[in-house]
Short mmCIF file of C-alpha atoms in Angstrom, two decimals:
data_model
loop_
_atom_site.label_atom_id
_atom_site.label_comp_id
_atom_site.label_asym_id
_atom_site.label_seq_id
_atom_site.Cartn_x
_atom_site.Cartn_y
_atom_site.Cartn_z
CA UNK A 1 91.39 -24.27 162.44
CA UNK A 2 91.75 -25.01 158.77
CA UNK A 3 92.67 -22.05 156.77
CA UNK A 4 90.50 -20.87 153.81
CA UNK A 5 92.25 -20.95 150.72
CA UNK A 6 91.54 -18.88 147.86
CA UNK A 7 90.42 -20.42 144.54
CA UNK A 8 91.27 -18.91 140.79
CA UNK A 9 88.10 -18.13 140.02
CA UNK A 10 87.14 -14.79 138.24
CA UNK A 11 83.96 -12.63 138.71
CA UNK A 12 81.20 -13.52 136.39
CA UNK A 13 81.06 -11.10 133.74
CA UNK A 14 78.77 -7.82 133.94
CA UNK A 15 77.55 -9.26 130.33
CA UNK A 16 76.20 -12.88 131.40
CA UNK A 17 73.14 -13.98 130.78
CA UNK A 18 70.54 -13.32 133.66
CA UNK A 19 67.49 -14.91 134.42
CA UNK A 20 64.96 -12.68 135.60
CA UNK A 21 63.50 -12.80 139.14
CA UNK A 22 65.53 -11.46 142.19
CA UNK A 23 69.38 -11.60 142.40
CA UNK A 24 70.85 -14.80 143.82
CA UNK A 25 73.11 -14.36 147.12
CA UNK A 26 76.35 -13.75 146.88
CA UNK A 27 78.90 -16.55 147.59
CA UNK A 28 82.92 -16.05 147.44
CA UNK A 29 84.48 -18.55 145.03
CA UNK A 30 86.60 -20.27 147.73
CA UNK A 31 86.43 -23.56 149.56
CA UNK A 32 85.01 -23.07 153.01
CA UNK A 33 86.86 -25.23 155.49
CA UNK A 34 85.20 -24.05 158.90
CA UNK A 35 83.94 -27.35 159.88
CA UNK A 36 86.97 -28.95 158.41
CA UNK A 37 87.93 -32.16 160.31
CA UNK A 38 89.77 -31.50 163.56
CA UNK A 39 92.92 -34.13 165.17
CA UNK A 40 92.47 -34.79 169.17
CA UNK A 41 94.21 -32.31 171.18
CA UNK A 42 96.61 -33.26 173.79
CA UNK A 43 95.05 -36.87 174.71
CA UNK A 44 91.16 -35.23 174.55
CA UNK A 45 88.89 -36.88 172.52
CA UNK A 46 87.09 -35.15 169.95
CA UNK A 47 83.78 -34.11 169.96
CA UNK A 48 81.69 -31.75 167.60
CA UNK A 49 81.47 -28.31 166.97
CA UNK A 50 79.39 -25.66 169.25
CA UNK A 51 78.59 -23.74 166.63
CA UNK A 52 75.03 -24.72 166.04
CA UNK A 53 71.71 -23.25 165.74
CA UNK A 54 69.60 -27.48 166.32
CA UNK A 55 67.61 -27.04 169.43
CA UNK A 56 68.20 -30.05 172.35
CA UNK A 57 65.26 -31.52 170.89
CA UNK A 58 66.73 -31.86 167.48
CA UNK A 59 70.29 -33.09 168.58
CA UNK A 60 68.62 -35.78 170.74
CA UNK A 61 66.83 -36.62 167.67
CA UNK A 62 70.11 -36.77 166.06
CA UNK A 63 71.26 -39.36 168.40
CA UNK A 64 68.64 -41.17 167.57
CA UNK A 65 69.13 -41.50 163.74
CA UNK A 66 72.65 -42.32 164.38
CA UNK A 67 72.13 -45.05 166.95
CA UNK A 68 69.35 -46.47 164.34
CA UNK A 69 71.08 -46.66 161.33
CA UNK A 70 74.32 -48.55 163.08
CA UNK A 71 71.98 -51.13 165.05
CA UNK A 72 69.69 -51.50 161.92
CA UNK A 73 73.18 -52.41 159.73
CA UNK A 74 74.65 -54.12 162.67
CA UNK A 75 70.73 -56.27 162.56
CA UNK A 76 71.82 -56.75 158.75
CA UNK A 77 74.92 -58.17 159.35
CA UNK A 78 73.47 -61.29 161.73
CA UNK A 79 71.09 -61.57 159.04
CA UNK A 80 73.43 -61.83 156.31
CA UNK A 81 75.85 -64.40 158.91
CA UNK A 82 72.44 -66.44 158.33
CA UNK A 83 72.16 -66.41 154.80
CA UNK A 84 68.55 -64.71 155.41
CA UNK A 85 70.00 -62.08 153.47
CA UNK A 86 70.01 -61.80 149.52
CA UNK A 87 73.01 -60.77 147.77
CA UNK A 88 75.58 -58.18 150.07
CA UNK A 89 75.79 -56.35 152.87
CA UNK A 90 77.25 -52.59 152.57
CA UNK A 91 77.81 -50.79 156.12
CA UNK A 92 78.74 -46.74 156.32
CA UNK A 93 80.37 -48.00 159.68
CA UNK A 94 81.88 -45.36 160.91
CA UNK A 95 80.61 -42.78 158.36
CA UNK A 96 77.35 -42.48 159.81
CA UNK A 97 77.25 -39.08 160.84
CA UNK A 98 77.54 -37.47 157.26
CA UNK A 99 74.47 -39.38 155.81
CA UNK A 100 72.53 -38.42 159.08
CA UNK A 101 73.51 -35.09 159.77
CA UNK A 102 73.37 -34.24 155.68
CA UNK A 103 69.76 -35.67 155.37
CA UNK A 104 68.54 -33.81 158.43
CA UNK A 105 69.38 -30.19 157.18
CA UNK A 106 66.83 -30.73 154.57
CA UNK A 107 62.78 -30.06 154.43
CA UNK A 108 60.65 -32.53 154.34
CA UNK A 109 59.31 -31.77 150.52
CA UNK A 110 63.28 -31.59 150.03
CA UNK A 111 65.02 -34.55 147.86
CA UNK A 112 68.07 -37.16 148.33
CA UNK A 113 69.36 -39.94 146.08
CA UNK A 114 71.85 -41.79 148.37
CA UNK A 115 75.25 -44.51 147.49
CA UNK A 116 74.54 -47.63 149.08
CA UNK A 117 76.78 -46.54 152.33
CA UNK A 118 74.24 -43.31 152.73
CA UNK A 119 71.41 -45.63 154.69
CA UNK A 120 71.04 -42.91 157.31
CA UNK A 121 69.98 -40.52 155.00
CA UNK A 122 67.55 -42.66 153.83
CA UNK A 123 66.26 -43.21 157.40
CA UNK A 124 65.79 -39.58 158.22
CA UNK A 125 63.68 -39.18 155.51
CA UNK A 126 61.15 -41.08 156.87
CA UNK A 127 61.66 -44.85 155.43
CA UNK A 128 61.04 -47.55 158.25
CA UNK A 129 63.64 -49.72 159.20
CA UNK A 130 61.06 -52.48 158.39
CA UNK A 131 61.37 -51.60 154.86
CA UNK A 132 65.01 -51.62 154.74
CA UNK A 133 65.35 -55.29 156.25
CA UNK A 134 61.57 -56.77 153.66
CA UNK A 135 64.30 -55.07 150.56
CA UNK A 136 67.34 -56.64 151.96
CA UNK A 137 65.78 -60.07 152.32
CA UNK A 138 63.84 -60.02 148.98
CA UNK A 139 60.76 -60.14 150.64
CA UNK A 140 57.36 -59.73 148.43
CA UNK A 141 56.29 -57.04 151.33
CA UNK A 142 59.54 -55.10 150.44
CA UNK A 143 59.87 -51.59 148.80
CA UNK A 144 60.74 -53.03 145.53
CA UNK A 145 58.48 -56.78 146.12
CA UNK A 146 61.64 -58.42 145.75
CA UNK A 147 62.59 -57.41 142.04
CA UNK A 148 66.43 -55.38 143.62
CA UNK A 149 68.09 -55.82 146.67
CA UNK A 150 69.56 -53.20 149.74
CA UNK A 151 68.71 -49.24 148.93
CA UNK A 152 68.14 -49.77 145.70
CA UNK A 153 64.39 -48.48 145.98
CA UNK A 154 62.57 -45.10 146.26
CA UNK A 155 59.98 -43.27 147.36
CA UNK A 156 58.93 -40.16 145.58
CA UNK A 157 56.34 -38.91 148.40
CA UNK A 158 59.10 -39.17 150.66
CA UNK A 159 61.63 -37.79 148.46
CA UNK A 160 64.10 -39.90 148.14
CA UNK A 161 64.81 -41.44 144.89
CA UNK A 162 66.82 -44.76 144.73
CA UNK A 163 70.82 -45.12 143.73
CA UNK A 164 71.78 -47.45 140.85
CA UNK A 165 75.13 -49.27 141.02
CA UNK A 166 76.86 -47.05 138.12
CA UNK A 167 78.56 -44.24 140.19
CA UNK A 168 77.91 -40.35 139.40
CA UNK A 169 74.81 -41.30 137.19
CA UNK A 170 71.80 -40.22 139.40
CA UNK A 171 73.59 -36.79 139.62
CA UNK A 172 72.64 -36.02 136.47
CA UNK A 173 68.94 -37.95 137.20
CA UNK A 174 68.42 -35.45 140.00
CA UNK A 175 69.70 -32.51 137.91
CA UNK A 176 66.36 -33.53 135.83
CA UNK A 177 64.21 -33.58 139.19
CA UNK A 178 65.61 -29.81 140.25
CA UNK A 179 64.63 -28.67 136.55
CA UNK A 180 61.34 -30.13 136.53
CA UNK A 181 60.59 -28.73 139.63
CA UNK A 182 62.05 -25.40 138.61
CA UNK A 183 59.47 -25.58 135.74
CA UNK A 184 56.50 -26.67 138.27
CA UNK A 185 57.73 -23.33 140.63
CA UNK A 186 58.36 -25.94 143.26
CA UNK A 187 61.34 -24.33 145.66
CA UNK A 188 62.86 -27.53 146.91
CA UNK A 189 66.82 -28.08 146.95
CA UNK A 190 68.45 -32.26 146.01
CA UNK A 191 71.20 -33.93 147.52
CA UNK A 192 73.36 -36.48 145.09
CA UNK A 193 75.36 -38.04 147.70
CA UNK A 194 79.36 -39.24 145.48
CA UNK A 195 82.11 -41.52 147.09
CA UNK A 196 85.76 -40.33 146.24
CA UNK A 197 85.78 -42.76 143.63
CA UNK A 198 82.59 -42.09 142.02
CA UNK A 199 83.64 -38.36 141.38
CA UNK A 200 85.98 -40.08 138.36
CA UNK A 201 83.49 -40.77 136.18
CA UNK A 202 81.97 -39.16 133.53
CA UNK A 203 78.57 -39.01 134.82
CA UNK A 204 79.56 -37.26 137.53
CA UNK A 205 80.90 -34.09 135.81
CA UNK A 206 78.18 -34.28 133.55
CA UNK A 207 75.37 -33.63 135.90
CA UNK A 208 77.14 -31.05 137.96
CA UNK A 209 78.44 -29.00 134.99
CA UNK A 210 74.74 -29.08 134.09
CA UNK A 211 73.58 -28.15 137.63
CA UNK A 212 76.15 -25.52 137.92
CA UNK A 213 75.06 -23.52 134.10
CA UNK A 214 71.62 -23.58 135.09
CA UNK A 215 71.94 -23.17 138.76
CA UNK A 216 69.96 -25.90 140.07
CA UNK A 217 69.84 -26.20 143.38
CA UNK A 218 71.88 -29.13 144.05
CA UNK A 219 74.19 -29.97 146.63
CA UNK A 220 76.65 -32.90 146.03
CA UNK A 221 77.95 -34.51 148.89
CA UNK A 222 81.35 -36.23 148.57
CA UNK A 223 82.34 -38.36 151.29
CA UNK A 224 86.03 -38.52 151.04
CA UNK A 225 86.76 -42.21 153.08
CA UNK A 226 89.99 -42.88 151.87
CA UNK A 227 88.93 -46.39 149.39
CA UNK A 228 87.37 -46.83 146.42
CA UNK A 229 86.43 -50.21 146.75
CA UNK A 230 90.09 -51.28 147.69
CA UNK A 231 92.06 -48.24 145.72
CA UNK A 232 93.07 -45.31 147.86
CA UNK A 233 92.12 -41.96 147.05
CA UNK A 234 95.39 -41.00 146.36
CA UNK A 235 95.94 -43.54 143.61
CA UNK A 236 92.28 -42.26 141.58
CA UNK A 237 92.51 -38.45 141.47
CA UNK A 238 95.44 -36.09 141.78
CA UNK A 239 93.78 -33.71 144.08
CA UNK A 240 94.34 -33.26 147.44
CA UNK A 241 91.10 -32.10 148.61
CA UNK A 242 87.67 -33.36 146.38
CA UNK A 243 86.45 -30.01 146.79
CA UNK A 244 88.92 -28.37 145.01
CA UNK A 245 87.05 -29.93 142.03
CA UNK A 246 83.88 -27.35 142.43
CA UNK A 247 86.31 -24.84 140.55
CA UNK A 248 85.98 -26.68 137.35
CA UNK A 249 82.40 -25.55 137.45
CA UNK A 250 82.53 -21.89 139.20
CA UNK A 251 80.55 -22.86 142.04
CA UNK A 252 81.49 -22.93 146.21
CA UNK A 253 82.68 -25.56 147.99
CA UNK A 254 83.18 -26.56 151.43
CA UNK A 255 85.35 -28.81 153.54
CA UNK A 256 83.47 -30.37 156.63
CA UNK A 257 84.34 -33.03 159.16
CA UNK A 258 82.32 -35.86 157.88
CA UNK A 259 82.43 -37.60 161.61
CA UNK A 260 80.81 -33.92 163.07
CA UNK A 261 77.33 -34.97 162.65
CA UNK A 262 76.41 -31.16 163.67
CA UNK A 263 79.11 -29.72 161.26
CA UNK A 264 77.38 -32.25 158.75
CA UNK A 265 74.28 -30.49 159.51
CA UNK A 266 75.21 -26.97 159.45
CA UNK A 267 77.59 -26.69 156.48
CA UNK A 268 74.60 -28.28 154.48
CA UNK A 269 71.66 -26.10 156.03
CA UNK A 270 73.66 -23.18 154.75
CA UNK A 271 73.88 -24.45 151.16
CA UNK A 272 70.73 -25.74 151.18
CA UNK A 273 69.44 -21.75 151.74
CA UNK A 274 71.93 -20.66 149.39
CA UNK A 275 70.44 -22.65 146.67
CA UNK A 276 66.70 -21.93 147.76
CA UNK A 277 67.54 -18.15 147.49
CA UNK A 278 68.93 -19.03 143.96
CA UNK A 279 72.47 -19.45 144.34
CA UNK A 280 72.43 -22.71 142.75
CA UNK A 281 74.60 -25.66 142.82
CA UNK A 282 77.20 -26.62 145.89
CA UNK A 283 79.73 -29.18 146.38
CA UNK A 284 80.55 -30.44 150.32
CA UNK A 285 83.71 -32.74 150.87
CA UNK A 286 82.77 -35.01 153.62
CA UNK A 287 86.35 -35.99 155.52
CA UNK A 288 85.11 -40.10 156.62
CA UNK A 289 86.82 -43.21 156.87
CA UNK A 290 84.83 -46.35 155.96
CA UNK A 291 85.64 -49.20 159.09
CA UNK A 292 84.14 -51.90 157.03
CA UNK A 293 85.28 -52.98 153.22
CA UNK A 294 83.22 -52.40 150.47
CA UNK A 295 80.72 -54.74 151.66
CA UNK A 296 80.64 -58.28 154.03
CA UNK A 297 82.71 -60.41 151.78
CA UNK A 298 85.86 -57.91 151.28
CA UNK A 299 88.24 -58.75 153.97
CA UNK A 300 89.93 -56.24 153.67
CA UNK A 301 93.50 -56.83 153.40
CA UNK A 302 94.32 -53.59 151.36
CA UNK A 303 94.36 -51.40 154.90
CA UNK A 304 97.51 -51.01 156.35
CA UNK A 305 97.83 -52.48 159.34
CA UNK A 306 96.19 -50.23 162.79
CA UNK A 307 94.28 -48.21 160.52
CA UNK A 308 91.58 -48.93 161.07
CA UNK A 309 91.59 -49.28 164.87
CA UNK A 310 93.40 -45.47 165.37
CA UNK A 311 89.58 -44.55 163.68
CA UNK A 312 87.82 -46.32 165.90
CA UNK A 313 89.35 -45.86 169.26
CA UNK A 314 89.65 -41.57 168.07
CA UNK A 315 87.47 -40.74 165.45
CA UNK A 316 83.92 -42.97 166.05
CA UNK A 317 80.80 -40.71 164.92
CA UNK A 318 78.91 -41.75 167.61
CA UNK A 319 81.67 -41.68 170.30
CA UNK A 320 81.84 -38.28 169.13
CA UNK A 321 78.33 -37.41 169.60
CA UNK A 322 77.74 -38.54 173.01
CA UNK A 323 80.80 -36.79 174.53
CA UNK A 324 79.54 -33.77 172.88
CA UNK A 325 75.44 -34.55 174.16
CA UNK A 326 77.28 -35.35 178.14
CA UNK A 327 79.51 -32.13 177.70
CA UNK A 328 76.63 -29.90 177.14
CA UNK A 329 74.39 -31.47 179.30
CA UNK A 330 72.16 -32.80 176.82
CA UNK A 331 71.93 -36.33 177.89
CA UNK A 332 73.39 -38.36 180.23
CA UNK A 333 74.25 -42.12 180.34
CA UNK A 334 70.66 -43.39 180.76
CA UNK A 335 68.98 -40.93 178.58
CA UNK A 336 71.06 -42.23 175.98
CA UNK A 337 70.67 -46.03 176.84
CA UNK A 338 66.60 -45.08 177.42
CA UNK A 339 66.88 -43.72 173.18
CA UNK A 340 69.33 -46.64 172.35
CA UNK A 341 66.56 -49.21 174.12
CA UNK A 342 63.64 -47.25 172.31
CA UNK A 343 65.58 -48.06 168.47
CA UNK A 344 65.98 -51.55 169.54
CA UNK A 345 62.47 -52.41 170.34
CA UNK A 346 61.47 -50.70 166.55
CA UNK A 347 64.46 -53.16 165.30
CA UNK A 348 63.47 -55.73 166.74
CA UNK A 349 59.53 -55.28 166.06
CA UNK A 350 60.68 -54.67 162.27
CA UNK A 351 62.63 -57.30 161.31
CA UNK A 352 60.34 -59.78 163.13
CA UNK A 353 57.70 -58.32 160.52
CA UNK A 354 60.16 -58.61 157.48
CA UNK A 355 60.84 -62.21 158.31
CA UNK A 356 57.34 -63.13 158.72
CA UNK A 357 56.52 -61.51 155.23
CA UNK A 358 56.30 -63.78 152.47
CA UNK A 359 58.68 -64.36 149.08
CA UNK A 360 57.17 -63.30 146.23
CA UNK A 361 55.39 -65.30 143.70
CA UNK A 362 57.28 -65.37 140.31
CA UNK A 363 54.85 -64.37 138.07
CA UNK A 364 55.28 -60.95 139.84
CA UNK A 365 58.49 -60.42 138.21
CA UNK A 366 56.44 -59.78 134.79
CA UNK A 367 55.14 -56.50 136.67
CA UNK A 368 56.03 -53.42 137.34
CA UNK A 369 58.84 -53.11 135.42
CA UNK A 370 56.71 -50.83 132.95
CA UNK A 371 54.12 -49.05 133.37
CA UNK A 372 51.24 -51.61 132.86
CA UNK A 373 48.42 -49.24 131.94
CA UNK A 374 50.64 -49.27 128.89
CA UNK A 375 52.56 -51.94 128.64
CA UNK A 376 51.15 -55.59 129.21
CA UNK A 377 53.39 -57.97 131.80
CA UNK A 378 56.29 -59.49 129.56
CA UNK A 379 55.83 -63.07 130.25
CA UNK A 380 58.33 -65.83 129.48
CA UNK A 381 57.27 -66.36 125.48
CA UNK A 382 55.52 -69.84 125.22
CA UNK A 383 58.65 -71.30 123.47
CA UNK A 384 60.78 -71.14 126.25
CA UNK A 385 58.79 -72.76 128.55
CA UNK A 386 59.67 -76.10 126.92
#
């Protein structure tokens, strides 16, 4: 195991401001790595960690979510092979289980904003896969009647609010959400899910410095998986470990194995109570590795050679999960293939509805885009129709 190592940080002074209200839990300033990744042991594959309080129901349910989101991508893929799709395909192939295992540490009334590569997140909180293949195809049934393409979509009774392309900016967008809901006496926590490249950019320190002052809480997920787009991690930030950035902003960190669906799950239940009970804002370093390139049409060529095979012959999520589910005595080989069936049949039921769905009519573009109790449809002016 890992060791912890210590952080700089000082005490907060005696003198700081205090809001009033009960005191907030206490949290050491250090960067937690007990469900830091683990390498296979003398020729045993890896599995995931014991240390869990999900009962069997929930980690067959876990199963599930991770079998869905790589046959629904896997789905995408033929359909994109077809040209049924519009514009790309981006798979979290073989970073499933931290979008999955993340997602399902939260409530219900809890909120996410995913990356692109985060669609099991956006699974477990409760969109259909129907919806996800209507967006992808540009369908006028979709979530966004064909005006954007993959995730880029939300829904706010579900609570998950839709990425934009510019990396780090919804961090500070769901900063906003945590502070109006502070203001409403709502006691829900965010995640802001951040690739290794992503945590770069302005926006991105931004929203958590602002999360961190006013203790929102947030919890940023940063799935470390070696690229951004085709640059390595090593080439785009000097540190070794993204966590190590949470000391810029006093708050905790931790380290977790990002292909551990069940460390996924339990490193983020426990910051998800430590920001309900007022601790405020947490950063989690997912340790992935992303199988596919930044989306269908990147071949690629960057990766050193056998990289990308070593992950998936010793580090597959799902691999992972179902020696851990057989070790345990969870499920066996046809309980597995009986859920595995089950997420087919909804695949194949949903996509059969999204291509049946029709394309929108153009004039549609004209609304929606603001609110149009306010704001009439902006037709094309009549001069530019000649």
């Amino acid at each position: 195991m890992a060791k912890e190592r210590e952080s700089n940080q000082k005490p907060a002074s005696a003198n700081a401001r205090r809001r009033p209200g009960p005191e907030p839990p206490q949290f050491e300033m250090r960067i937690s790595t007990k469900f830091a990744p683990q390498k296979p042991n003398n020729g045993k594959p890896l599995t995931c960690t014991a240390d869990t309080s999900l009962r069997p129901e929930q980690l067959l349910e876990l199963y599930r979510y991770l079998k869905l989101t790589r046959l629904v991508e896997e789905r995408l893929v033929n359909l994109y092979r077809q040209t049924k799709i519009v514009g790309g395909v981006f798979r979290s192939l073989g970073q499933e289980a931290t979008a999955v295992g993340t997602a399902y540490a939260l409530q219900p009334t809890d909120f996410v904003t995913p990356l692109i590569r985060d669609l099991g997140a956006v699974l477990v909180k409760g969109i259909r896969p129907r919806e996800i293949f209507a967006q992808y195809m540009a369908k006028a049934w979709g979530p966004s009647g064909g005006r954007d393409l993959n995730i880029h979509f939300g829904d706010m009774s579900k609570g998950f609010i839709g990425p934009i392309s510019h990396l780090g900016d919804m961090i500070p967008v769901m900063t906003g959400v945590l502070l109006g809901a502070r203001m409403q006496q709502k006691p829900i926590v965010a995640i802001a899910y951040i690739g290794d490249g992503g945590m770069s950019t302005g926006a991105f320190h931004e929203g958590l410095n602002f999360a961190a002052v006013q203790k929102l809480p947030l919890i940023v997920v940063a799935e470390y998986n070696h690229y951004a787009y085709s640059t390595p991690t090593s080439l785009q930030t000097a540190v070794r470990d993204l966590a190590e950035k949470a000391a810029s902003y006093n708050i905790p960190a931790s380290i977790v194995d990002g292909n551990d669906v069940v460390a996924c799950y339990e490193v983020t239940k426990r910051a998800a109570d430590y920001g309900r009970q007022g601790g405020g804002a947490v950063l989690i370093e997912a340790k992935t590795y992303r199988r596919r390139g930044h989306a269908e049409h990147d071949d690629q060529r960057y990766v050193p050679d056998g990289e990308i095979e070593w992950w998936e012959k010793h580090n597959d999520p799902i691999d992972r999960y179902e020696a851990y589910l057989t070790e345990r005595g969870l499920a066996d080989k046809a309980k597995m293939d009986e859920l595995t069936a089950d997420v087919l049949r909804e695949i194949e039921e949903d996509c059969a509805w999204a291509e049946s769905s029709p394309m929108p009519e153009a004039d549609q573009a004209a609304y929606g885009v603001f609110d149009n109790n306010i704001v009439p449809p902006a037709f094309r002016p009549e001069v530019l129709k000649h």
